Coordinates of C-alpha atoms in Angstrom, one line a residue:
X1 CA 54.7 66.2 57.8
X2 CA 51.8 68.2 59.5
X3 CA 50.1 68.7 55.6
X4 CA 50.5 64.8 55.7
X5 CA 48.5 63.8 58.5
X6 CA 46.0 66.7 57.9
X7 CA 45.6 65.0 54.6
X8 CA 45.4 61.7 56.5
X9 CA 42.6 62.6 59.0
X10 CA 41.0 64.3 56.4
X11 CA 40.4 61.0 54.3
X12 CA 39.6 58.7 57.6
X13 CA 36.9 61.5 58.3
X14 CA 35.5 61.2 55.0
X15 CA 35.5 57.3 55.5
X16 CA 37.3 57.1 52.0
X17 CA 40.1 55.7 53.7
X18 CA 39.9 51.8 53.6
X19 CA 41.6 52.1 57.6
X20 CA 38.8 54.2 58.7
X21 CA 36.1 51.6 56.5
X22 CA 37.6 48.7 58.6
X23 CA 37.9 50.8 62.1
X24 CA 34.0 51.6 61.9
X25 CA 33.5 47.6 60.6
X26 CA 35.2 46.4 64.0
X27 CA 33.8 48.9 66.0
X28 CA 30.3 48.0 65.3
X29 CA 30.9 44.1 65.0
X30 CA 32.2 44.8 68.7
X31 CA 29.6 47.2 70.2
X32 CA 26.1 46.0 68.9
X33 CA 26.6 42.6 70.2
X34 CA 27.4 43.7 73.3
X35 CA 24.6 46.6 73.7
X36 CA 22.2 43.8 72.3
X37 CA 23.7 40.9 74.6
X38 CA 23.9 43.6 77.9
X39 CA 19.6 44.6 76.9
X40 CA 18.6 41.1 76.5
X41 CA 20.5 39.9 79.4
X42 CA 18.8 42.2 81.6
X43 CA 15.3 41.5 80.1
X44 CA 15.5 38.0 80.0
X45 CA 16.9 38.2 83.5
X46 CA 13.4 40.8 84.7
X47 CA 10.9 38.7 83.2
X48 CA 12.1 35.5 84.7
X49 CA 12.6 36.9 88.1
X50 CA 8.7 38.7 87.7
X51 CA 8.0 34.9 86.4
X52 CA 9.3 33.2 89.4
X53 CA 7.8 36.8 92.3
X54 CA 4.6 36.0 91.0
X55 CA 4.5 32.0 91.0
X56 CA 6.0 32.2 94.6
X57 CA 3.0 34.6 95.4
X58 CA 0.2 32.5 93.3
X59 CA 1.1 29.5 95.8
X60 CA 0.5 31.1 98.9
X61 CA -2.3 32.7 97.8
X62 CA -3.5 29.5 97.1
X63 CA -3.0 28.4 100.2
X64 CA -4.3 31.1 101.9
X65 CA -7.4 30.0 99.7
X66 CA -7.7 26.6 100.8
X67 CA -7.5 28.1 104.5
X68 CA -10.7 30.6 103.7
X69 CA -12.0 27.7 102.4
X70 CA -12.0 25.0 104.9
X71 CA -12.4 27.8 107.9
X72 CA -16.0 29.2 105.9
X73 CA -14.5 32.3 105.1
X74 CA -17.3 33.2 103.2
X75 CA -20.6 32.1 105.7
X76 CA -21.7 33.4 108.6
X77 CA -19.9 30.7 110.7
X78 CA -16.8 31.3 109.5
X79 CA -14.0 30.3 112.2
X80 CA -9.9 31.3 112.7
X81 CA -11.1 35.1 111.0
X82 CA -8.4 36.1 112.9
X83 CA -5.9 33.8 111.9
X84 CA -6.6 34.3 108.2
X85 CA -6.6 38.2 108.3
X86 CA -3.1 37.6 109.9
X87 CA -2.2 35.8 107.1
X88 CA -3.3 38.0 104.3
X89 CA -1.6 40.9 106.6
X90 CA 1.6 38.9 106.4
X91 CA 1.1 38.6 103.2
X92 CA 0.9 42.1 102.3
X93 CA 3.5 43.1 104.3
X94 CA 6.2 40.9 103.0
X95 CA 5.5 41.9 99.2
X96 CA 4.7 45.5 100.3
X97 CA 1.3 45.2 98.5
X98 CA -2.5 44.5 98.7
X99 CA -4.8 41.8 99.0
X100 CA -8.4 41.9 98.2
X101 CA -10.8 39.0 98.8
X102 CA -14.0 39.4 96.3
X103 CA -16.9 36.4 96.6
X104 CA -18.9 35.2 93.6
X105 CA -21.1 37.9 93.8
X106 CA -18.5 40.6 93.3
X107 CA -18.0 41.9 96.8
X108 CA -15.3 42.7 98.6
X109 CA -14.9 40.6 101.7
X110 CA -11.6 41.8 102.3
X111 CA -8.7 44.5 101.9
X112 CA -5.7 44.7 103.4
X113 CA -5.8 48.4 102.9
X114 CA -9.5 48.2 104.8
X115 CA -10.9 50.7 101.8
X116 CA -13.0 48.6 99.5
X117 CA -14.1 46.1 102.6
X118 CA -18.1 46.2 101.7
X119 CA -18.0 47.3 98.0
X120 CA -18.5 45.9 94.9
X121 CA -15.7 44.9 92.8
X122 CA -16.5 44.7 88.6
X123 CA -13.3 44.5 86.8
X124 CA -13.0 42.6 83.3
X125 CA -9.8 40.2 85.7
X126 CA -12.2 39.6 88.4
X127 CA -14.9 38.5 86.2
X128 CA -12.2 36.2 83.7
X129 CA -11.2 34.4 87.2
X130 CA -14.5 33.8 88.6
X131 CA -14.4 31.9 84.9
X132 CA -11.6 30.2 85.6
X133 CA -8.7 32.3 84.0
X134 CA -6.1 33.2 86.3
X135 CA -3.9 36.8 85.0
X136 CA -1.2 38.1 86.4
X137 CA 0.4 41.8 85.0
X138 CA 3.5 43.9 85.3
X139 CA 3.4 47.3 85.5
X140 CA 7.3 48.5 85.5
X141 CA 6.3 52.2 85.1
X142 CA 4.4 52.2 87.9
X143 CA 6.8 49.3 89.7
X144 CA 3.8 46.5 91.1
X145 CA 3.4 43.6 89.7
X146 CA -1.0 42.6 89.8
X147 CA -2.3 39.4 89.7
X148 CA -6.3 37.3 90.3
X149 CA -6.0 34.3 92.0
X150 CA -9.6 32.0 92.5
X151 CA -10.8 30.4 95.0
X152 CA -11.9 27.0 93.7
X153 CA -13.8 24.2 96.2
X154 CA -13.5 21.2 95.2
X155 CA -16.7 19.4 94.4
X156 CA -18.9 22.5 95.5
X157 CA -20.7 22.4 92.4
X158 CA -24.2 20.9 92.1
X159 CA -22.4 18.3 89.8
X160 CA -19.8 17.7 91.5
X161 CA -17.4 19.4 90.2
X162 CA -15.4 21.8 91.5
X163 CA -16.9 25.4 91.6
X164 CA -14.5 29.0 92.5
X165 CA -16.5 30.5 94.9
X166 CA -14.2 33.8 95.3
X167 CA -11.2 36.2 93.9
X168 CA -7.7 36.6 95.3
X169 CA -6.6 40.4 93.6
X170 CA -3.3 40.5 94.8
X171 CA -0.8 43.9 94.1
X172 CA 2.3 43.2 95.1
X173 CA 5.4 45.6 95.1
X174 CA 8.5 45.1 92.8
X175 CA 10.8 47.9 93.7
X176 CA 13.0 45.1 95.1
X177 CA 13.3 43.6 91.5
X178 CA 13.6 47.4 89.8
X179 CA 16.5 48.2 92.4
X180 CA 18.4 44.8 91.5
X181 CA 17.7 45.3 88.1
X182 CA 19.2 49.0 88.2
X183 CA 22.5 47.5 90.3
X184 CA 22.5 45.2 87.4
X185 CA 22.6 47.9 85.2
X186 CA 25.2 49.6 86.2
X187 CA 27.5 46.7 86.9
X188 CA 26.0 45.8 82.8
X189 CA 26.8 49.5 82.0
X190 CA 30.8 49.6 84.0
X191 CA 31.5 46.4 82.2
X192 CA 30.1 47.6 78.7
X193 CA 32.0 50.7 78.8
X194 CA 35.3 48.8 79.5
X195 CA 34.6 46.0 76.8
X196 CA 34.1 49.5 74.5
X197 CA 37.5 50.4 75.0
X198 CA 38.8 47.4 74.5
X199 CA 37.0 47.3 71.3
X200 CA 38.1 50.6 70.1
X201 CA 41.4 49.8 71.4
X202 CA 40.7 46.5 68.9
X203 CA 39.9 47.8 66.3
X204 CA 42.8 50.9 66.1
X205 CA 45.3 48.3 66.2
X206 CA 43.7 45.6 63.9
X207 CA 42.8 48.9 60.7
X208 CA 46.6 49.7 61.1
X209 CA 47.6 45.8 60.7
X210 CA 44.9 45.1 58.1
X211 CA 45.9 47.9 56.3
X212 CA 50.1 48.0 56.5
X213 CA 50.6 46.0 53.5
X214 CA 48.8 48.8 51.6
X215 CA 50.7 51.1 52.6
X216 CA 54.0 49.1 52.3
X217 CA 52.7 49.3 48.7
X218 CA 51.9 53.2 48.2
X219 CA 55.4 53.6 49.5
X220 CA 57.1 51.2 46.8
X221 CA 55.1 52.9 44.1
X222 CA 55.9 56.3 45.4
X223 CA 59.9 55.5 46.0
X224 CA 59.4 53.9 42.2
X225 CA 57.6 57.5 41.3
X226 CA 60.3 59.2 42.9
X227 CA 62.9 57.5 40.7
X228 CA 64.7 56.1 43.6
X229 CA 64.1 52.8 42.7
X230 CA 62.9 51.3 39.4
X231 CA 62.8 47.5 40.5
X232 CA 60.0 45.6 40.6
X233 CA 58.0 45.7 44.5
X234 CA 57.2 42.5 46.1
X235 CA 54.5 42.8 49.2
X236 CA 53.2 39.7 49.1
X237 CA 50.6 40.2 52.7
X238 CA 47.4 39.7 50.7
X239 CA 46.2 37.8 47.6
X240 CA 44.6 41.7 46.6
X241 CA 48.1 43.0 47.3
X242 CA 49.4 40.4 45.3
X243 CA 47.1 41.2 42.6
X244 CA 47.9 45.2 43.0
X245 CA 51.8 44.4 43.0
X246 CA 51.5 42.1 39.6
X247 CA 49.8 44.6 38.0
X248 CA 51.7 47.8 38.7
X249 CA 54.9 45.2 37.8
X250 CA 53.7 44.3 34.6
X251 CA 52.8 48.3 33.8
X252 CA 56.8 48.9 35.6
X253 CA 58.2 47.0 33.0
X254 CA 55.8 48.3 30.0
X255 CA 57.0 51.4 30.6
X256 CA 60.6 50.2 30.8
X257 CA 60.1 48.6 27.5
X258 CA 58.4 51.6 26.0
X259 CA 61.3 54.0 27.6
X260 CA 64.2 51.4 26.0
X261 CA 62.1 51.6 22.8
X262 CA 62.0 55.6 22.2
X263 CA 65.6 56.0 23.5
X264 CA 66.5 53.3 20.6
X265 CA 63.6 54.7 18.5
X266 CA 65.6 57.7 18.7
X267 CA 68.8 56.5 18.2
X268 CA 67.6 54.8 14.9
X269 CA 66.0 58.2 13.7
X270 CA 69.0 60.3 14.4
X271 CA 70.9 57.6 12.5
X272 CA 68.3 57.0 9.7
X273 CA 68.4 60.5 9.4
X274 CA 71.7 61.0 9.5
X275 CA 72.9 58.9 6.7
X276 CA 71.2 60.5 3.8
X277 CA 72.6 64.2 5.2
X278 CA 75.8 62.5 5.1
X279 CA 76.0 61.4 1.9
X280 CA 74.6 64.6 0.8
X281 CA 77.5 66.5 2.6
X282 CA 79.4 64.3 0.7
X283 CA 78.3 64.4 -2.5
X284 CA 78.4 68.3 -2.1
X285 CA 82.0 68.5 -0.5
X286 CA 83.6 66.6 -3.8
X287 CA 82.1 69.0 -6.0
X288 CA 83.4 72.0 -4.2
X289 CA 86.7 70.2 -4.4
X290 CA 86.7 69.9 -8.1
X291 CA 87.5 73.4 -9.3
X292 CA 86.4 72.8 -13.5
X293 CA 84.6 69.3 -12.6
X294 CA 82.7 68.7 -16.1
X295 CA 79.0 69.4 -16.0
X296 CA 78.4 65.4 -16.4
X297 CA 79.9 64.7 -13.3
X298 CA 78.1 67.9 -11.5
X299 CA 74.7 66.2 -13.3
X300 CA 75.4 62.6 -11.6
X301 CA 76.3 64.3 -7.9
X302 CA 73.1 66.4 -8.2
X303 CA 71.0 63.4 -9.0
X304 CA 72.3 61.5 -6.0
X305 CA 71.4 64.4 -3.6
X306 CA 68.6 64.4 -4.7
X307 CA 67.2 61.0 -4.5
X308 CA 68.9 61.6 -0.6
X309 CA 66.8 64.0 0.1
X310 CA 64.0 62.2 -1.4
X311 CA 64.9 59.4 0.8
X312 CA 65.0 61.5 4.1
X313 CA 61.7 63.0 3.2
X314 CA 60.5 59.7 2.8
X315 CA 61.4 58.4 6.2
X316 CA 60.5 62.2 7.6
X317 CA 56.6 61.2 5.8
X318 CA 56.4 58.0 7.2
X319 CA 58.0 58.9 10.9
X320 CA 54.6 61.6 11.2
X321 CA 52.4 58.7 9.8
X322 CA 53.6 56.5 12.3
X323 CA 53.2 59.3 15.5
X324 CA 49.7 60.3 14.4
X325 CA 48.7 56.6 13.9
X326 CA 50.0 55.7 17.8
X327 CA 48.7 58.9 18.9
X328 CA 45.8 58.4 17.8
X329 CA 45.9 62.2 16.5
X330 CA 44.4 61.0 12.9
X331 CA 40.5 60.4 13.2
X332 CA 38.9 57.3 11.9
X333 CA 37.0 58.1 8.8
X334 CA 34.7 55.2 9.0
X335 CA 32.6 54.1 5.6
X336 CA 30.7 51.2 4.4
X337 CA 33.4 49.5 1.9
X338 CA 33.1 46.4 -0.3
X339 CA 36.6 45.0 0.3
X340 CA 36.5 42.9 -2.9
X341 CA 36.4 45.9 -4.8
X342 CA 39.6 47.4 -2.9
X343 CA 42.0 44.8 -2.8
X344 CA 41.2 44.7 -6.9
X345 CA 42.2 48.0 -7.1
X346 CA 45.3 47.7 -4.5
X347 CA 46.3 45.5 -7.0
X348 CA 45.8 46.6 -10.2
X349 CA 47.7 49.4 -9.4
X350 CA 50.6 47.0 -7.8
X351 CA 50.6 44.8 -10.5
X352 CA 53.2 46.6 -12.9
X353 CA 55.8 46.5 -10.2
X354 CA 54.7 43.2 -9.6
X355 CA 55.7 42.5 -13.9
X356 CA 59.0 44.5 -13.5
X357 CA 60.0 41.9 -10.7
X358 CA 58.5 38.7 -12.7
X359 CA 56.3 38.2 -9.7
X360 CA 52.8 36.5 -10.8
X361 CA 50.0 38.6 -8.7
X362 CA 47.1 35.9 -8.0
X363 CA 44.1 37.5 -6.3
X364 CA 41.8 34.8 -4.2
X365 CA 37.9 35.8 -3.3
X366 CA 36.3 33.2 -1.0
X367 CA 32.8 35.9 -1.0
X368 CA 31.8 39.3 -1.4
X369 CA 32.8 41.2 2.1
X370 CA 31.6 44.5 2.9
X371 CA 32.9 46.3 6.3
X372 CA 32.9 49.2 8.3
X373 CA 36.6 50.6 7.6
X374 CA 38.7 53.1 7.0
X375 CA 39.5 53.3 3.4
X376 CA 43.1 54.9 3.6
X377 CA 44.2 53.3 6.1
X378 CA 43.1 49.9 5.0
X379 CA 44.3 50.9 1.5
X380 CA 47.8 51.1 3.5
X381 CA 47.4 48.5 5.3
X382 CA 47.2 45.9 2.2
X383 CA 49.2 48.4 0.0
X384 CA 52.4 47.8 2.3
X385 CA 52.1 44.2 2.6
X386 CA 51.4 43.4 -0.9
X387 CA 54.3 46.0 -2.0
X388 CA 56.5 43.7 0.4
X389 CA 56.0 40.6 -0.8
X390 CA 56.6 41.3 -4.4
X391 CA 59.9 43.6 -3.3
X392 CA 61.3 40.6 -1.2
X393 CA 60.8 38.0 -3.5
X394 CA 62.7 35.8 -5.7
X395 CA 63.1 35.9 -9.5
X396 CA 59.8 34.1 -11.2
X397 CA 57.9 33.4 -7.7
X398 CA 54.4 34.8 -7.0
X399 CA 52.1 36.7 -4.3
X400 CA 49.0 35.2 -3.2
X401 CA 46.3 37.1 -1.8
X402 CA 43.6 35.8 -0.5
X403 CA 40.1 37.6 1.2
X404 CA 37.3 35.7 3.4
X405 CA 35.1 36.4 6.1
X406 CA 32.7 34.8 9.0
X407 CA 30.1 36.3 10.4
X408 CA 32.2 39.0 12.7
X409 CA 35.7 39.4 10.9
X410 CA 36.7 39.5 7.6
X411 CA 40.5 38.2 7.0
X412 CA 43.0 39.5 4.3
X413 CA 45.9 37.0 3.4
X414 CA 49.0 37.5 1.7
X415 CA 51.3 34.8 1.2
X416 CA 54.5 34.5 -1.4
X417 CA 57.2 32.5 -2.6
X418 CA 60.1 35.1 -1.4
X419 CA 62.9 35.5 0.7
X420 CA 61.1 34.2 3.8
X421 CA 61.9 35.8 7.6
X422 CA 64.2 33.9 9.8
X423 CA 62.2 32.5 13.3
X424 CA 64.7 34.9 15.4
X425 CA 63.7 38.2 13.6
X426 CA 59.8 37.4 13.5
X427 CA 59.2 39.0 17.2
X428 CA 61.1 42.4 15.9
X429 CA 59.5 43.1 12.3
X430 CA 56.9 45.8 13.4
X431 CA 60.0 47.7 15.0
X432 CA 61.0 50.4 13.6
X433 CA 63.3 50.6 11.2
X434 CA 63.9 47.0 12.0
X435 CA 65.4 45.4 8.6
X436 CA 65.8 41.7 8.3
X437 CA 69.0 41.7 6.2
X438 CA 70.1 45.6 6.0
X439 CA 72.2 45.3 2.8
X440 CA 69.6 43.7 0.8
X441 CA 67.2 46.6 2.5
X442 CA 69.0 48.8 1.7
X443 CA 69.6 47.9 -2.6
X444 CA 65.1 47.4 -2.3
X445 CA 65.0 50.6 -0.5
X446 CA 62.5 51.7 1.8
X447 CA 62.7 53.2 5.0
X448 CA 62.2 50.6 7.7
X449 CA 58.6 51.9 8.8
X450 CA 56.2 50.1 6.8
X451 CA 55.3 47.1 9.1
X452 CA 55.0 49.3 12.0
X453 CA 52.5 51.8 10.1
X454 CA 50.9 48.7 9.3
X455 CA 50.6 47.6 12.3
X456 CA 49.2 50.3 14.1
X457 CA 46.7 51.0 11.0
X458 CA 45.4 47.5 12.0
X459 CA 45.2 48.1 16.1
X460 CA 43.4 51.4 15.0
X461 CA 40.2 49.4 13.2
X462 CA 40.3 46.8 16.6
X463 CA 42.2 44.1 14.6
X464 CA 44.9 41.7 14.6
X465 CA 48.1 41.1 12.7
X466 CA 50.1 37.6 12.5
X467 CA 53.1 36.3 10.4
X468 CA 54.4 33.3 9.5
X469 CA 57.6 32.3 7.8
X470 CA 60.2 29.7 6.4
X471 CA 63.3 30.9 5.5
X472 CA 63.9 30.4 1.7
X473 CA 61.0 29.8 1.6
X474 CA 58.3 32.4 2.3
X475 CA 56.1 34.2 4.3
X476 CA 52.4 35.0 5.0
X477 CA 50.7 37.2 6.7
X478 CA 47.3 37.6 7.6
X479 CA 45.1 40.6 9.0
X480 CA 41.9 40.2 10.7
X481 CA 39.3 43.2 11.2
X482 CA 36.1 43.1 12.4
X483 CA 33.2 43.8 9.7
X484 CA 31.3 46.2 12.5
X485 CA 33.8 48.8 13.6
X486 CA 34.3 49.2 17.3
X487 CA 34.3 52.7 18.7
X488 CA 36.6 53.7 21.5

């Protein structure tokens, strides 16, 4: 159990893990938002509150200005001096800052801070104001917030128009914004730190619910593994699951169907097998019985053990030719081939079976077709189903084969006039030792294999098989194989 979760840790930790994929997915989805919402919040919240500090500020000043203004602040017969240095006092006070009062020529009239009073002023925000251009700047690192603020008299110009006759430079204090901005913080912070363990808490629970049905199907496949059940799982959760369960159900009951076919596949080869040594044991037994059997009789028994044997080798030949062909043991021997050329010498060398059965051989050439093929295999291939056609046909009929191509597969036909397969037995003629009507098999003789070599020579060269039949009629098969050979 302890090896198991080790194991499990091990793969979240390495983020291999689909659970630990979606944990880190959530986790993020949940904290970046928040980090980003809790920053901009704050930010937003500072600069408008520095937005509205300094407005508030820029209309006092300018009311303090109009008061310099219409008591002549600036001449020698100013009045209320008192009054307006109590106001630019107040003024300092309440912001915890600094006021400074420059005139058009750049000197300081007043400070607050009584430093500069009598000095000369030349700063690039005094000179933009005198010019019209009001500026305001926050300094956070050093926690004031400075601003220029003219002193404009209306119609004081020559023209008539209105003319600024002095600077406001105002620093003001905003360590009452930087402390409410750190309370906020920390409130921002305490609540970000629970929202983060509701998110991890989150996204724990969601990677183990997203997840279940995947491992609802590692167990069904491992219970299936572990031979304690061999039915077909069901988790139907997600459409992926869905898709995952189809697919390992389709390859449950492939292998089912492969695992019914060797046990029969066996079953037929102990009994294929089986036969010929019993008619051999047989065969031997009645001669040892006979004490002064004549040597005729010893001549006949002989001769029939022999052709058993010859039959058992025969099935023994074709049983390896069939394993190496669906093992894929036997390598391809791929070689330019004109097929035309082939199928004439298939059956030339077919055709005095084909006379002994008084079966007319008709050989039909559409064009000239030259492949990439194997030429045993293919030689096989057409060998077996020509062979067939004349064996299972009736007295006077024919075999028809037929060759064409297109521009990717060339096709090899071969139709007759014989015995015909009935529709029930078509699905089960590349079995092995599958035999349509065993007696008459058995009187052609053959051992049962030659479709299925056939067959798998075929799926070697990336081709396709099909029959067709009418019982009584006859049958026709067809192979199609590419021209290019298709490696693996």
């Amino acid at each position: 159990m302890a090896v198991k979760y080790w194991e499990k840790l091990k793969s979240l930790l390495s983020l291999r893990s689909l659970q630990a994929r979606i944990f880190i997915i959530i986790l993020v989805i949940g904290i970046v938002p928040s980090v980003l919402m809790r920053y901009g919040i704050l930010n937003s919240y500072e600069e408008r509150t520095v937005q509205i500090r300094t407005a508030t500020v820029q209309n006092q000043l300018k009311i303090v200005g109009n008061h310099l203004l219409s008591n002549h602040y600036f001449s020698d017969t100013k009045t209320n001096e008192n009054v307006i240095n109590a106001e630019l006092e107040m003024i300092s006070n309440l912001y915890e800052g600094r006021v400074i009062i420059v005139d058009s020529s750049l000197r300081v009239v007043k400070d607050t801070y009584g430093i500069s009073e009598g000095k000369t002023m030349i700063s690039e925000e005094v000179i933009r104001c005198l010019r019209g251009e009001s500026m305001s700047n926050y300094d956070r690192e050093h926690g004031y917030i400075e601003m220029t603020t003219p002193i404009e008299e209306v119609g004081g110009a020559k023209d008539g128009s209105d003319s600024i006759v002095g600077v406001m430079v105002t620093s003001i204090s905003s360590d009452a914004i930087i402390s409410t901005m750190d309370a906020l913080n920390r409130e921002a912070a305490i609540l970000q730190n629970l929202m983060l363990v509701a998110i991890l808490a989150c996204a724990i629970v969601l990677s183990t619910v997203l997840t279940r049905p995947f491992n609802r199907v590692t167990e069904a496949i491992n219970e299936v593994q572990a031979g304690y059940s061999d039915k077909t799982i069901d988790v139907p959760d997600y459409v992926e699951t869905v898709h995952i369960v189809e697919a390992f159900n389709q390859l449950l009951r492939r292998m089912k169907t492969l695992d019914d076919s060797r046990q029969e596949f066996v079953a037929n080869v102990s009994h294929e097998l089986k036969t010929p040594m019993t008619s051999v044991k047989v065969l031997a037994d009645s001669l040892l019985a006979q004490e002064d059997a004549p040597a005729e009789l010893y001549r006949e028994f002989m001769e029939d053990i022999v052709s058993e044997i010859d039959r058992e080798n025969q099935i023994i030949t074709d049983l390896l030719a069939l394993v190496r062909m669906e093992n894929r043991v036997q390598q391809m021997n791929i070689v330019s081939l004109n097929i035309n050329d082939l199928t004439e010498l298939i059956l030339k060398r077919l055709r005095p079976i084909a006379r002994k059965r008084d079966v007319e051989l008709v050989f039909e050439s559409m064009r000239t077709v030259v492949a990439e093929v194997d030429e045993v295999k293919l030689t096989l291939i057409m060998t077996n189903l020509v062979e067939n056609a004349i064996k299972y046909n009736k007295e006077h009929g024919w075999v028809k084969v037929e060759l064409d191509a297109d521009h990717q597969y060339f096709t090899f036909t071969v139709s007759d006039s014989g015995l015909g397969i009935p529709e029930e037995s078509l699905a089960h003629i590349y079995e092995r030792f599958y035999r349509v009507d065993k007696s008459h098999s058995r009187d052609i003789g053959g051992t049962g294999l030659g479709l299925a070599i056939t067959r798998s020579a075929v799926l070697m060269h990336r081709g396709a098989i099909t029959v067709t039949s009418v019982e009584g009629e006859g049958t026709n098969f067809t192979v199609k194989i590419p021209l290019s050979y298709i490696k693996d």
